[in-house]
PDB file of C-alpha atoms and ligand atoms in Angstrom:
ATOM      1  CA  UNK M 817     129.934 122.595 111.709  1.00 50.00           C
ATOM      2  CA  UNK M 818     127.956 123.368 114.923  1.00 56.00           C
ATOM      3  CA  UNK M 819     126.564 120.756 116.890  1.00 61.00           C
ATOM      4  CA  UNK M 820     123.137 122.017 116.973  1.00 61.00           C
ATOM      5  CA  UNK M 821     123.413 121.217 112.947  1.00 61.00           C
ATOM      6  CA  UNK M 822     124.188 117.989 113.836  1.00 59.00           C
ATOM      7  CA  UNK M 823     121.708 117.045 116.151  1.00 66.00           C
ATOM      8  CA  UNK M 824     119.075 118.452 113.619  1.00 58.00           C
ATOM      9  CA  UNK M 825     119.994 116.232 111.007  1.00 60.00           C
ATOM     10  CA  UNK M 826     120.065 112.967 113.512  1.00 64.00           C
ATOM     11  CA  UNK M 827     116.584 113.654 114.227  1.00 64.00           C
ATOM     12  CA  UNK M 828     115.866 114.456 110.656  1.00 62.00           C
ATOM     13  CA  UNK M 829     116.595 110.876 109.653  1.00 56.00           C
ATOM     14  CA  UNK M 830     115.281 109.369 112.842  1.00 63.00           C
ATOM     15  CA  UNK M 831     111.761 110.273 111.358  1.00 60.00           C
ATOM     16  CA  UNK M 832     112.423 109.253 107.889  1.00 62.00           C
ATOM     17  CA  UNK M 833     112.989 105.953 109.231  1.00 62.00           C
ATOM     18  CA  UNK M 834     110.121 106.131 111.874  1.00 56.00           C
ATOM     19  CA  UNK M 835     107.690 106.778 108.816  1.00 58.00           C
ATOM     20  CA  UNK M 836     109.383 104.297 106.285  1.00 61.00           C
ATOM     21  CA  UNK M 837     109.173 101.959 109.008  1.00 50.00           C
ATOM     22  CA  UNK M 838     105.390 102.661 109.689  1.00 53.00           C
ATOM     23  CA  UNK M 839     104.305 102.572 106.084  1.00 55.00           C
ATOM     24  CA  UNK M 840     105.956  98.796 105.495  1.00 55.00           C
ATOM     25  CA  UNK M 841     103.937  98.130 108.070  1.00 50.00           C
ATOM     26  CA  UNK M 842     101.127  99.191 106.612  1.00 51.00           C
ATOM     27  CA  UNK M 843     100.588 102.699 108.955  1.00 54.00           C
ATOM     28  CA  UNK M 844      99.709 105.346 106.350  1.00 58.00           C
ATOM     29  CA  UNK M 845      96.512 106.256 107.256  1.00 56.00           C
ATOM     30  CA  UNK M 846      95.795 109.271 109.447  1.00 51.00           C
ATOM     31  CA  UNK M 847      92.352 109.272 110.578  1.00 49.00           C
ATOM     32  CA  UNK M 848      90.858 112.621 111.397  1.00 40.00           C
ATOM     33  CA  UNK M 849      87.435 113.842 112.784  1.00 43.00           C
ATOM     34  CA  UNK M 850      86.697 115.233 109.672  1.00 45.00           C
ATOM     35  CA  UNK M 851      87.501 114.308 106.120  1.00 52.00           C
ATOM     36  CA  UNK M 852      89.363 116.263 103.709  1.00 43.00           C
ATOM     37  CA  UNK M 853      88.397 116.082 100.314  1.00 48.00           C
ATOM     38  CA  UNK M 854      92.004 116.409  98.154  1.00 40.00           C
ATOM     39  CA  UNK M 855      90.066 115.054  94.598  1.00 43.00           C
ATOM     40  CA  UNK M 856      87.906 118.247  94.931  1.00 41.00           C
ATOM     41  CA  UNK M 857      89.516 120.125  92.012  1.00 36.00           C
ATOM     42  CA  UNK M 858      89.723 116.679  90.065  1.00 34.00           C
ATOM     43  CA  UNK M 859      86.259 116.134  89.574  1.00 39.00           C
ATOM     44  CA  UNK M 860      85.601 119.843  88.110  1.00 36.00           C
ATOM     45  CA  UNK M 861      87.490 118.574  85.082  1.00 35.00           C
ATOM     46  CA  UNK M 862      86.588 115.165  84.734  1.00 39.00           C
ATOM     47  CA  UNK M 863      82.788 114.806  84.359  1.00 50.00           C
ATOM     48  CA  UNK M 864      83.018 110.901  85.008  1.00 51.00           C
ATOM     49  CA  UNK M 865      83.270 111.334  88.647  1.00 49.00           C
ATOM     50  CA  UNK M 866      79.845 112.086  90.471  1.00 45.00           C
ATOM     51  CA  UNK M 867      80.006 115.845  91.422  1.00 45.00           C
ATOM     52  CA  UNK M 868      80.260 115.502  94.848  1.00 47.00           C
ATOM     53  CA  UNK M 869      81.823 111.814  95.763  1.00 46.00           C
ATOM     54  CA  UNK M 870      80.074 110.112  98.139  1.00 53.00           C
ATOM     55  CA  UNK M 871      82.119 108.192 101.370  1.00 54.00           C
ATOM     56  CA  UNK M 872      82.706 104.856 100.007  1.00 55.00           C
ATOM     57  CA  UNK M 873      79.613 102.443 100.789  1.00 56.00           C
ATOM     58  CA  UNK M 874      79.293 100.951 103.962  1.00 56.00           C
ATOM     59  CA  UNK M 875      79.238  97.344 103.349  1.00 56.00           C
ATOM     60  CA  UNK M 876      79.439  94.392 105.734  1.00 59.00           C
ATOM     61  CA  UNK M 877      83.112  92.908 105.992  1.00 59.00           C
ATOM     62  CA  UNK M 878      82.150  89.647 103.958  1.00 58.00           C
ATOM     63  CA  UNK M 879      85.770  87.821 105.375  1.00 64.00           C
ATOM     64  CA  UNK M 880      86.936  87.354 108.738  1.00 64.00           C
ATOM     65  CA  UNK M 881      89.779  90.484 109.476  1.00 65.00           C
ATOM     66  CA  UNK M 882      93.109  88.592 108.944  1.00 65.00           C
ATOM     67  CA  UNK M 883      94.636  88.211 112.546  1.00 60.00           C
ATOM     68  CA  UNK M 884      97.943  90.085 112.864  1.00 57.00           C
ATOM     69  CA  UNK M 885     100.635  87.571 112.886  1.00 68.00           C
ATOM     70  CA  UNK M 886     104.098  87.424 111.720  1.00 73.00           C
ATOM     71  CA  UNK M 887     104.457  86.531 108.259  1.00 74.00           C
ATOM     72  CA  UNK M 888     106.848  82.685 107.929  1.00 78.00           C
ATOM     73  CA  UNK M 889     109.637  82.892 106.097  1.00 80.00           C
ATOM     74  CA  UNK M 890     109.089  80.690 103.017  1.00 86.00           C
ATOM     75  CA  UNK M 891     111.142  81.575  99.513  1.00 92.00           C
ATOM     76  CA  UNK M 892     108.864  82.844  96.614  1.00 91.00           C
ATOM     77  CA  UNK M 893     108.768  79.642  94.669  1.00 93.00           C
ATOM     78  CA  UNK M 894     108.052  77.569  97.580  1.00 95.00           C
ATOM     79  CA  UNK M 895     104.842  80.449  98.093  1.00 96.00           C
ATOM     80  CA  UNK M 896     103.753  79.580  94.777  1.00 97.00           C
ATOM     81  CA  UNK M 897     103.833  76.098  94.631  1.00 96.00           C
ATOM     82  CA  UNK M 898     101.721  75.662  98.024  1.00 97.00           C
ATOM     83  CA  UNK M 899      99.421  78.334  96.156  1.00 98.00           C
ATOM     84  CA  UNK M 900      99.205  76.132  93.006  1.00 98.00           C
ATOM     85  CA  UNK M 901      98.268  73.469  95.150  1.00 98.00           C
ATOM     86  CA  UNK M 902      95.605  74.721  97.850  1.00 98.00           C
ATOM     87  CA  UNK M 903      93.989  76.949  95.027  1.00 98.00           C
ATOM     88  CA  UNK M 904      93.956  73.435  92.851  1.00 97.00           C
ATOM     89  CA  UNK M 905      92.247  71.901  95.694  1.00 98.00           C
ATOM     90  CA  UNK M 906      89.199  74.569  96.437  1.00 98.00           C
ATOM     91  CA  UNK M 907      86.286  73.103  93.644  1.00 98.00           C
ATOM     92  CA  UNK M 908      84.031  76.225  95.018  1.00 98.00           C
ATOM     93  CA  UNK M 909      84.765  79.876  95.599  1.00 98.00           C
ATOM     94  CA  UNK M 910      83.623  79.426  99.448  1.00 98.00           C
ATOM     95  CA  UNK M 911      86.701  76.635  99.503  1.00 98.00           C
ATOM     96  CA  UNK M 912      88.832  78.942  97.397  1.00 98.00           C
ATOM     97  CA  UNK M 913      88.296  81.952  99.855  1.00 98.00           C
ATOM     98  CA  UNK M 914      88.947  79.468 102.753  1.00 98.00           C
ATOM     99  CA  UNK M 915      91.969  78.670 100.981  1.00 98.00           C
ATOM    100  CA  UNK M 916      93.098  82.192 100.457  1.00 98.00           C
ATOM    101  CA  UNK M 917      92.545  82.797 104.223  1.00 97.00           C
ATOM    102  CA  UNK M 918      94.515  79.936 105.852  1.00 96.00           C
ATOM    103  CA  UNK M 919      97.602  80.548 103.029  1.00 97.00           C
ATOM    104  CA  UNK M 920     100.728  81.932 104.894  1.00 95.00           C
ATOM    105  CA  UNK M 921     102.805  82.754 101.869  1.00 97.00           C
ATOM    106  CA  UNK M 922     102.334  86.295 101.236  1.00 97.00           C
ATOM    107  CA  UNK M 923     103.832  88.785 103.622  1.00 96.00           C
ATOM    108  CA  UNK M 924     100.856  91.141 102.161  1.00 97.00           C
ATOM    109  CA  UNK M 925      98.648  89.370 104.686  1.00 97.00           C
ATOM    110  CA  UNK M 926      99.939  90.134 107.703  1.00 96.00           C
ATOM    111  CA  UNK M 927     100.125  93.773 107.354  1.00 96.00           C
ATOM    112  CA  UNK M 928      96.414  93.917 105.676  1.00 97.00           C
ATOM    113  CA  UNK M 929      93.309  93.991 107.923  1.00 97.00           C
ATOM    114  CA  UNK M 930      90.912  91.618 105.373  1.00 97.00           C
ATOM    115  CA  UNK M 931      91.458  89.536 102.830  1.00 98.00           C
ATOM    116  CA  UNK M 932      89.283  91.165  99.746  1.00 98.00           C
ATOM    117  CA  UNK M 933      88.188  88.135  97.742  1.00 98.00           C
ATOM    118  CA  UNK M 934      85.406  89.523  95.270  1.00 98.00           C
ATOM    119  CA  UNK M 935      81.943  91.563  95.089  1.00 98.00           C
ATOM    120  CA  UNK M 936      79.294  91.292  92.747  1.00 98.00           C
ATOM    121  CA  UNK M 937      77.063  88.324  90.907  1.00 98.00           C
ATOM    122  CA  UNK M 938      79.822  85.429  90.731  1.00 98.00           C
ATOM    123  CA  UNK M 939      77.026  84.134  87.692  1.00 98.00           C
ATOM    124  CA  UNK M 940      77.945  87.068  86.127  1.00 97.00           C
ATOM    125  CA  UNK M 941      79.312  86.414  82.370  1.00 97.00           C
ATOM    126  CA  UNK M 942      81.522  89.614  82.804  1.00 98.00           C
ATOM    127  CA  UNK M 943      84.667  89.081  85.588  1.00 98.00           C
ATOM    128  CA  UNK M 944      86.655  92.641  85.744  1.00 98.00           C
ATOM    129  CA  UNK M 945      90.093  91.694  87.700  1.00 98.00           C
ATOM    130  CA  UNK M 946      91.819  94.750  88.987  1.00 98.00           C
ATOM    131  CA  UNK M 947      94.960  94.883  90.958  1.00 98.00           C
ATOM    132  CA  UNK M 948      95.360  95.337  94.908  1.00 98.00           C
ATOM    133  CA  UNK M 949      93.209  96.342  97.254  1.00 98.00           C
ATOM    134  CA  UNK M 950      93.761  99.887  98.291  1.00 98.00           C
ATOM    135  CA  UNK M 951      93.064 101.753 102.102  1.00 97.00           C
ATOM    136  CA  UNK M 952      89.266 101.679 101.467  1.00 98.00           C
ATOM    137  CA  UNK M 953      89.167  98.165 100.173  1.00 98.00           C
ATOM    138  CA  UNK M 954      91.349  96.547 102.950  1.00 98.00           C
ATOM    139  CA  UNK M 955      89.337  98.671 105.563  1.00 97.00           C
ATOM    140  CA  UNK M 956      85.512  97.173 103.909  1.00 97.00           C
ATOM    141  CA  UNK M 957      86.930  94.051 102.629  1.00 98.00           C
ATOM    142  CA  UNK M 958      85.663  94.652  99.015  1.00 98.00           C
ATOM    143  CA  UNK M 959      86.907  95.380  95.880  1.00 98.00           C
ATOM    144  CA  UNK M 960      87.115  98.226  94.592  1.00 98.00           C
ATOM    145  CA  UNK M 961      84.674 100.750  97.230  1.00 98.00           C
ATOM    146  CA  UNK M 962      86.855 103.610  97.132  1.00 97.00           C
ATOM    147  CA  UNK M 963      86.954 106.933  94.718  1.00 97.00           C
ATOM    148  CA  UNK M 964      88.548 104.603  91.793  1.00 97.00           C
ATOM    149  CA  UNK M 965      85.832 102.162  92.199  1.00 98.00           C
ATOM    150  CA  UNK M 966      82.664 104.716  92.181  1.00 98.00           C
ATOM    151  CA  UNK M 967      84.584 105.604  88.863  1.00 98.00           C
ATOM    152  CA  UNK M 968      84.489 102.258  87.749  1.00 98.00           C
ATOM    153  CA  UNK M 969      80.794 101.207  88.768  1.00 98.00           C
ATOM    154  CA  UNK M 970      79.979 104.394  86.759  1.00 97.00           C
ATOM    155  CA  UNK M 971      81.748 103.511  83.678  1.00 98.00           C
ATOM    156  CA  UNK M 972      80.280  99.839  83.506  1.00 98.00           C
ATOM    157  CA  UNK M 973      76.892 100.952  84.703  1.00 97.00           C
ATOM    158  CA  UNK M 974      77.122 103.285  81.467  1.00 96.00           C
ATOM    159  CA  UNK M 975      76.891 100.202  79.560  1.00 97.00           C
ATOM    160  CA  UNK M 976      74.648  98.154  81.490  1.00 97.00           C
ATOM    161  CA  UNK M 977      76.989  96.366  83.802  1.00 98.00           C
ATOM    162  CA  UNK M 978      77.090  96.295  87.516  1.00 97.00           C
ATOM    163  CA  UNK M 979      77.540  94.817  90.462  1.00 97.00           C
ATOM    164  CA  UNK M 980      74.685  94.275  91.768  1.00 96.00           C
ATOM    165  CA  UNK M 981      73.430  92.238  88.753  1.00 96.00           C
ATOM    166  CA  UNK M 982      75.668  90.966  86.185  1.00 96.00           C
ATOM    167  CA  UNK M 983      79.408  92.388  86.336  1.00 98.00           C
ATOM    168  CA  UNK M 984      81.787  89.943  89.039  1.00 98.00           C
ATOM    169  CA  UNK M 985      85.007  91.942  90.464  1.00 98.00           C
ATOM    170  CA  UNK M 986      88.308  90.836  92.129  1.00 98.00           C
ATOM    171  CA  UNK M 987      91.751  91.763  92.259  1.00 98.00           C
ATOM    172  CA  UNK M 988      95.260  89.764  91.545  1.00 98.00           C
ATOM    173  CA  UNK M 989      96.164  90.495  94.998  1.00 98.00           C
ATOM    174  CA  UNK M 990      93.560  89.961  98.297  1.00 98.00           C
ATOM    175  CA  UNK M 991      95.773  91.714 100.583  1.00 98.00           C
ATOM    176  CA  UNK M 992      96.412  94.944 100.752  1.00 98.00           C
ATOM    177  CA  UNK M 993     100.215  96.324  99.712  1.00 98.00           C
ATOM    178  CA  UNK M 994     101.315  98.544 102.556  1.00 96.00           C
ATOM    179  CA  UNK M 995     101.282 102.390 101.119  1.00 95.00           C
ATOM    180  CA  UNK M 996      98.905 101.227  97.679  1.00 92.00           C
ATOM    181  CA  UNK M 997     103.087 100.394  96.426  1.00 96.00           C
ATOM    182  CA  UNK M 998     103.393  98.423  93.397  1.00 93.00           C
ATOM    183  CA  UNK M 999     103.014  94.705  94.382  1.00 95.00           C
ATOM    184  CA  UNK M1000     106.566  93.086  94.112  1.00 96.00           C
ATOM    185  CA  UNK M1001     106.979  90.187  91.619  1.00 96.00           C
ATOM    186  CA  UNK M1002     107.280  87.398  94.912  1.00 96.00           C
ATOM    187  CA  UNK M1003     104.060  88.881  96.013  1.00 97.00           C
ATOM    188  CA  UNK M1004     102.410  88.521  92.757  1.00 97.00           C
ATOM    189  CA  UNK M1005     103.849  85.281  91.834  1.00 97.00           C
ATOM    190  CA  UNK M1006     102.788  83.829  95.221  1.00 98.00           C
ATOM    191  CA  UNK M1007      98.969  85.020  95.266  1.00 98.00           C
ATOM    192  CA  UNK M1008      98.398  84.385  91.004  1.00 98.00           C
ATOM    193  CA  UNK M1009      97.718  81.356  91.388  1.00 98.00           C
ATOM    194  CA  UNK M1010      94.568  81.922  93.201  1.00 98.00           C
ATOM    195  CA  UNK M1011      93.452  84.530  90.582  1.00 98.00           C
ATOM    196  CA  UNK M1012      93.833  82.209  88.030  1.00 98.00           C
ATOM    197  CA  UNK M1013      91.846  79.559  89.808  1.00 98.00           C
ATOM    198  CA  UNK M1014      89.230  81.759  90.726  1.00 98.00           C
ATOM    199  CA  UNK M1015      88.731  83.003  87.126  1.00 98.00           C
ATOM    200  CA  UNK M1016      88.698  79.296  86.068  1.00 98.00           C
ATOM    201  CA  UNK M1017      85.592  78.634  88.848  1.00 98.00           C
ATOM    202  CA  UNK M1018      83.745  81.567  87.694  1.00 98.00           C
ATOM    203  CA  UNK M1019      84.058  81.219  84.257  1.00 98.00           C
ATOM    204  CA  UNK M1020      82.974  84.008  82.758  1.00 98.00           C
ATOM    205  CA  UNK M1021      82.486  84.510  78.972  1.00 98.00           C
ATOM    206  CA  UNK M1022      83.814  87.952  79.305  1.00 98.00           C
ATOM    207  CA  UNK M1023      87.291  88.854  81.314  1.00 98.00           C
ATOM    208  CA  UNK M1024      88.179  92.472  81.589  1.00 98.00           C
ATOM    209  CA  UNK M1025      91.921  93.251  82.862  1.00 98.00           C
ATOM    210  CA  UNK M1026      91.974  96.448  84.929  1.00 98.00           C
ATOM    211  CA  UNK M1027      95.159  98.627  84.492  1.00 98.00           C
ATOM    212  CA  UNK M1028      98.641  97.041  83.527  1.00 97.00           C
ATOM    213  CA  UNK M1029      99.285  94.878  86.615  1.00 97.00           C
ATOM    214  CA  UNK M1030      96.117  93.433  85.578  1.00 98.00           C
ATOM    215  CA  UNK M1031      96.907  92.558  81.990  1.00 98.00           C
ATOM    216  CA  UNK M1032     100.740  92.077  82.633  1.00 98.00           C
ATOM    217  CA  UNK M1033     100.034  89.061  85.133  1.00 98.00           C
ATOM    218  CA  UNK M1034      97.382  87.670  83.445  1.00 98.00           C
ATOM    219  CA  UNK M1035      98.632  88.047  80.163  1.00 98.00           C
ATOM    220  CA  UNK M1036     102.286  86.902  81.338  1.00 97.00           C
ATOM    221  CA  UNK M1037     103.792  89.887  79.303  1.00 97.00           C
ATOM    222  CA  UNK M1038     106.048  92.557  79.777  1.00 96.00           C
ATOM    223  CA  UNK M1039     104.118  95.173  76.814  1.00 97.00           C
ATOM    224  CA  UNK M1040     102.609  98.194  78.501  1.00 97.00           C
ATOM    225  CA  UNK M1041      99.058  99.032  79.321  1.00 98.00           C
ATOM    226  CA  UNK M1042      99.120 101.330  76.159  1.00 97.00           C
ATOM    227  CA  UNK M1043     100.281  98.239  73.938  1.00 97.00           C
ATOM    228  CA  UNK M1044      97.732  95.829  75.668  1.00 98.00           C
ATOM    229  CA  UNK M1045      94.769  98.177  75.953  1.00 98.00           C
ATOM    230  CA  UNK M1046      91.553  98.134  73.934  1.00 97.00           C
ATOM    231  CA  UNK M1047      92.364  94.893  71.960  1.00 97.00           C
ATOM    232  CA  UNK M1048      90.923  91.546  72.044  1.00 98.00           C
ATOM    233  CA  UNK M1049      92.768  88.776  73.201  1.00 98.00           C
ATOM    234  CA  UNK M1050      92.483  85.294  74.870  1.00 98.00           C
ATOM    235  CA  UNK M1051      92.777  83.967  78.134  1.00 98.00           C
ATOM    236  CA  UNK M1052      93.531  80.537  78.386  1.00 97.00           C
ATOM    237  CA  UNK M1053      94.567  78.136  81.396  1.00 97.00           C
ATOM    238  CA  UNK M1054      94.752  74.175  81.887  1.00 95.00           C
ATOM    239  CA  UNK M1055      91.133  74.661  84.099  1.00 96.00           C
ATOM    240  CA  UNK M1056      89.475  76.319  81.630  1.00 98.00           C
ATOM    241  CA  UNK M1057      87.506  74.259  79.311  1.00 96.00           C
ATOM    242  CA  UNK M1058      87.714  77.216  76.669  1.00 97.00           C
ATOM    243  CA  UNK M1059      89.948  80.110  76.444  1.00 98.00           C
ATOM    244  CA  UNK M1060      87.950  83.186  77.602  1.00 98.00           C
ATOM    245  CA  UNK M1061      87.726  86.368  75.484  1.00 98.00           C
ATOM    246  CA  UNK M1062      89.794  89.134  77.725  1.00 98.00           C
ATOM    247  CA  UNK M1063      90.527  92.851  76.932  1.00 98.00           C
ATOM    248  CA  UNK M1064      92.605  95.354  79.101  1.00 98.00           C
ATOM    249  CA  UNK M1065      91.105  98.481  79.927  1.00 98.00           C
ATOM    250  CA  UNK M1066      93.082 101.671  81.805  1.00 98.00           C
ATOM    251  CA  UNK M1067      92.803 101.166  85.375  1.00 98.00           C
ATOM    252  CA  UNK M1068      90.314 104.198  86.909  1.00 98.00           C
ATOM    253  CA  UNK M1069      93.121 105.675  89.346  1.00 97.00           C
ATOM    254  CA  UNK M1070      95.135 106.782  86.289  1.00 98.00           C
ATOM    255  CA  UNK M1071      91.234 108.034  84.706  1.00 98.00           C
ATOM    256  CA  UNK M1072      91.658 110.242  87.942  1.00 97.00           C
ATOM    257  CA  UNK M1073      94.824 111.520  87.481  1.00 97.00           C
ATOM    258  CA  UNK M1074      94.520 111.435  83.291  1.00 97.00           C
ATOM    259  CA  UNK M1075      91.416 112.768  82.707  1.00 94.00           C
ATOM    260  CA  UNK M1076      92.825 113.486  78.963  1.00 95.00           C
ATOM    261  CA  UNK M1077      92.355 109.722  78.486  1.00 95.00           C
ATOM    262  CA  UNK M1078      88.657 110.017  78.735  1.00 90.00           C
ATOM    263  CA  UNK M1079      87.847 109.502  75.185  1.00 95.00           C
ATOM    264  CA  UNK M1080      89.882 106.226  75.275  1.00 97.00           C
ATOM    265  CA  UNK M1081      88.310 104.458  77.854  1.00 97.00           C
ATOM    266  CA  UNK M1082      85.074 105.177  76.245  1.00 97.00           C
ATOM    267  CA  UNK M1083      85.992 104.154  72.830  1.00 97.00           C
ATOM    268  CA  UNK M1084      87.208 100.623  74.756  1.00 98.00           C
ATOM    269  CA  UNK M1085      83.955 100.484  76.444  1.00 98.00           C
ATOM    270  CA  UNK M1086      81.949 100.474  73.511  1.00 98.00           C
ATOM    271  CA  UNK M1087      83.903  97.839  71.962  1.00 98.00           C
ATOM    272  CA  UNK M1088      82.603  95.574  75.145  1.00 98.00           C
ATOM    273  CA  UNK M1089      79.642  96.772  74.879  1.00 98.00           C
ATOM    274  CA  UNK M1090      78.412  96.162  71.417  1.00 97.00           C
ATOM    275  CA  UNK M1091      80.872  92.439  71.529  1.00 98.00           C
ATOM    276  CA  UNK M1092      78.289  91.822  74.949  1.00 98.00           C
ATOM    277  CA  UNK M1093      75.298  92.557  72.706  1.00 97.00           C
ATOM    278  CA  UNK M1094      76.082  90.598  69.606  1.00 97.00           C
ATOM    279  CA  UNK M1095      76.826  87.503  71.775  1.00 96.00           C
ATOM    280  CA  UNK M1096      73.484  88.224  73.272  1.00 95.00           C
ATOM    281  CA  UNK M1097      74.411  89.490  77.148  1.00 94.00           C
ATOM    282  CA  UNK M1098      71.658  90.569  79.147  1.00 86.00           C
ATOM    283  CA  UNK M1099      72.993  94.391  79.616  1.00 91.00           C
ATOM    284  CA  UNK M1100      70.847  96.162  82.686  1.00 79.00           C
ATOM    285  CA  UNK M1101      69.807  99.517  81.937  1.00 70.00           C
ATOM    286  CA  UNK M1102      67.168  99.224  84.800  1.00 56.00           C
TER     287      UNK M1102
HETATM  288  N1  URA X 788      92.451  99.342  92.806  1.00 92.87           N
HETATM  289  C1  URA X 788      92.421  98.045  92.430  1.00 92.87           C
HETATM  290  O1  URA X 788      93.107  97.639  91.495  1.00 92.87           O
HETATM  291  N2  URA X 788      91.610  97.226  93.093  1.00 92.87           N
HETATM  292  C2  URA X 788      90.830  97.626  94.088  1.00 92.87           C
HETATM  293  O2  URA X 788      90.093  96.811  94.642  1.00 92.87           O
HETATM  294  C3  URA X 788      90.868  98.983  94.462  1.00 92.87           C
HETATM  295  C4  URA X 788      91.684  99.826  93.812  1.00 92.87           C
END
């Protein structure tokens, strides 16, 4: 085989690695003057998406951006157990987002540029807990701010609930996975315990799992978002001085790509509306 073949295929693979090395650490955005808009055709067949999206809100970076640092090396159930214990500690969400921030155990951390805590009314008696934060996210330090979260302020605003009165979001993970790749089980396992404890210090009547990380952590199953979806179901802890009434919904970046699951995600939406209504929810149509 000729060199020149050769030397080709070296370089070939020297790039590979370059960019698998760049996305673990958490490289994978490339900014341009201008921005492209790739959902275009998306949105002409899926009438939940405003017509033209708008650039995700500029909002205030509520957290301090996580200093880059080199993650310690401490084994997954060690992560959790000094999770368990500074997210049993925090009796506030101001000491539980403290806690969040000083926690080395989650490599996620150290390749994320904020730690995205929560956004809306923490008095809220609806808490919607999605799954990671994505490019957008980690870049505001909010939840859910890119094009899956304009999708999801629309659907809850269509029955009343939103942020900026009575709907409270956060994510299992604060930190950013490097690429939006599925979380790994050590990640989850070390960062759930916060979730959990945050859920227990907001307390919400309501608890709505977004997408099958979601509902598979919370829920400590292995079913599928299609078996968990659209059903009642309780959430219960050792905080919690009652179990909390939880339901998994399909996550809005599979809406995006599925817009033939439309009719679903209504149908489940309904059901949480007219469950918020009977128990006698303030919904905001303002
Ligand atoms: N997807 C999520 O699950 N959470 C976010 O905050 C953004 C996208």
């Amino acid at each position: 085989m000729a060199s020149w073949y050769f030397k080709v295929m070296e370089q070939k693979i020297d790039l590979k690695s370059a960019l698998e090395c760049w996305t673990q650490l958490g490289v994978d955005d490339i900014l341009v003057e201008k921005s492209v808009d790739r959902f275009e055709s998306i949105e002409e067949t899926l009438d939940l998406v405003p017509s033209k999206p708008e650039a995700a809100p500029r909002v205030e970076p509520p957290s301090r951006p996580v200093q880059p640092q080199v993650a310690p090396a401490i084994s997954a159930s060690e992560a959790n157990s000094k999770a368990r214990q500074l997210a049993k500690s925090a009796l506030t969400l101001d000491e539980l987002r403290t806690a969040m921030e000083e926690f080395e155990g989650c490599p996620l951390k150290y390749t994320a540029t904020h730690t995205v805590f929560a956004d809306g009314n923490p008095k809220a008696k609806v808490m919607l807990v999605g799954e990671a934060p994505g490019a957008d996210e980690d870049r505001y330090g909010k939840p859910f701010v890119g094009l899956s979260g304009q999708l999801l302020d629309k659907m809850f605003s269509h029955i009343g609930l939103t942020r900026q009165e009575n709907l409270y979001i956060s994510n299992i993970l604060p930190w950013r996975p490097p690429g939006n790749r599925q979380p790994t089980p050590a990640e989850t396992s070390a960062c759930v315990p916060f979730i959990q404890r945050h859920i227990e210090l907001v307390s919400p009547d309501y608890l709505i799992m977004v997408g099958g990380t979601s509902a598979k952590t919370l829920l400590d199953t292995r079913d599928g978002i299609m078996r968990l979806r659209g059903k009642w179901r309780e959430y219960k802890t050792d905080g919690l001085d009652q179990p909390i009434k939880t339901m998994a919904i399909f996550h809005p970046a599979y809406l995006l790509r599925s817009p033939g699951q439309k009719r679903e995600i209504w149908k489940d939406l309904l059901v949480i509306k007219n469950s918020l209504l009977k128990d006698g929810i303030n919904l905001d149509y303002a």
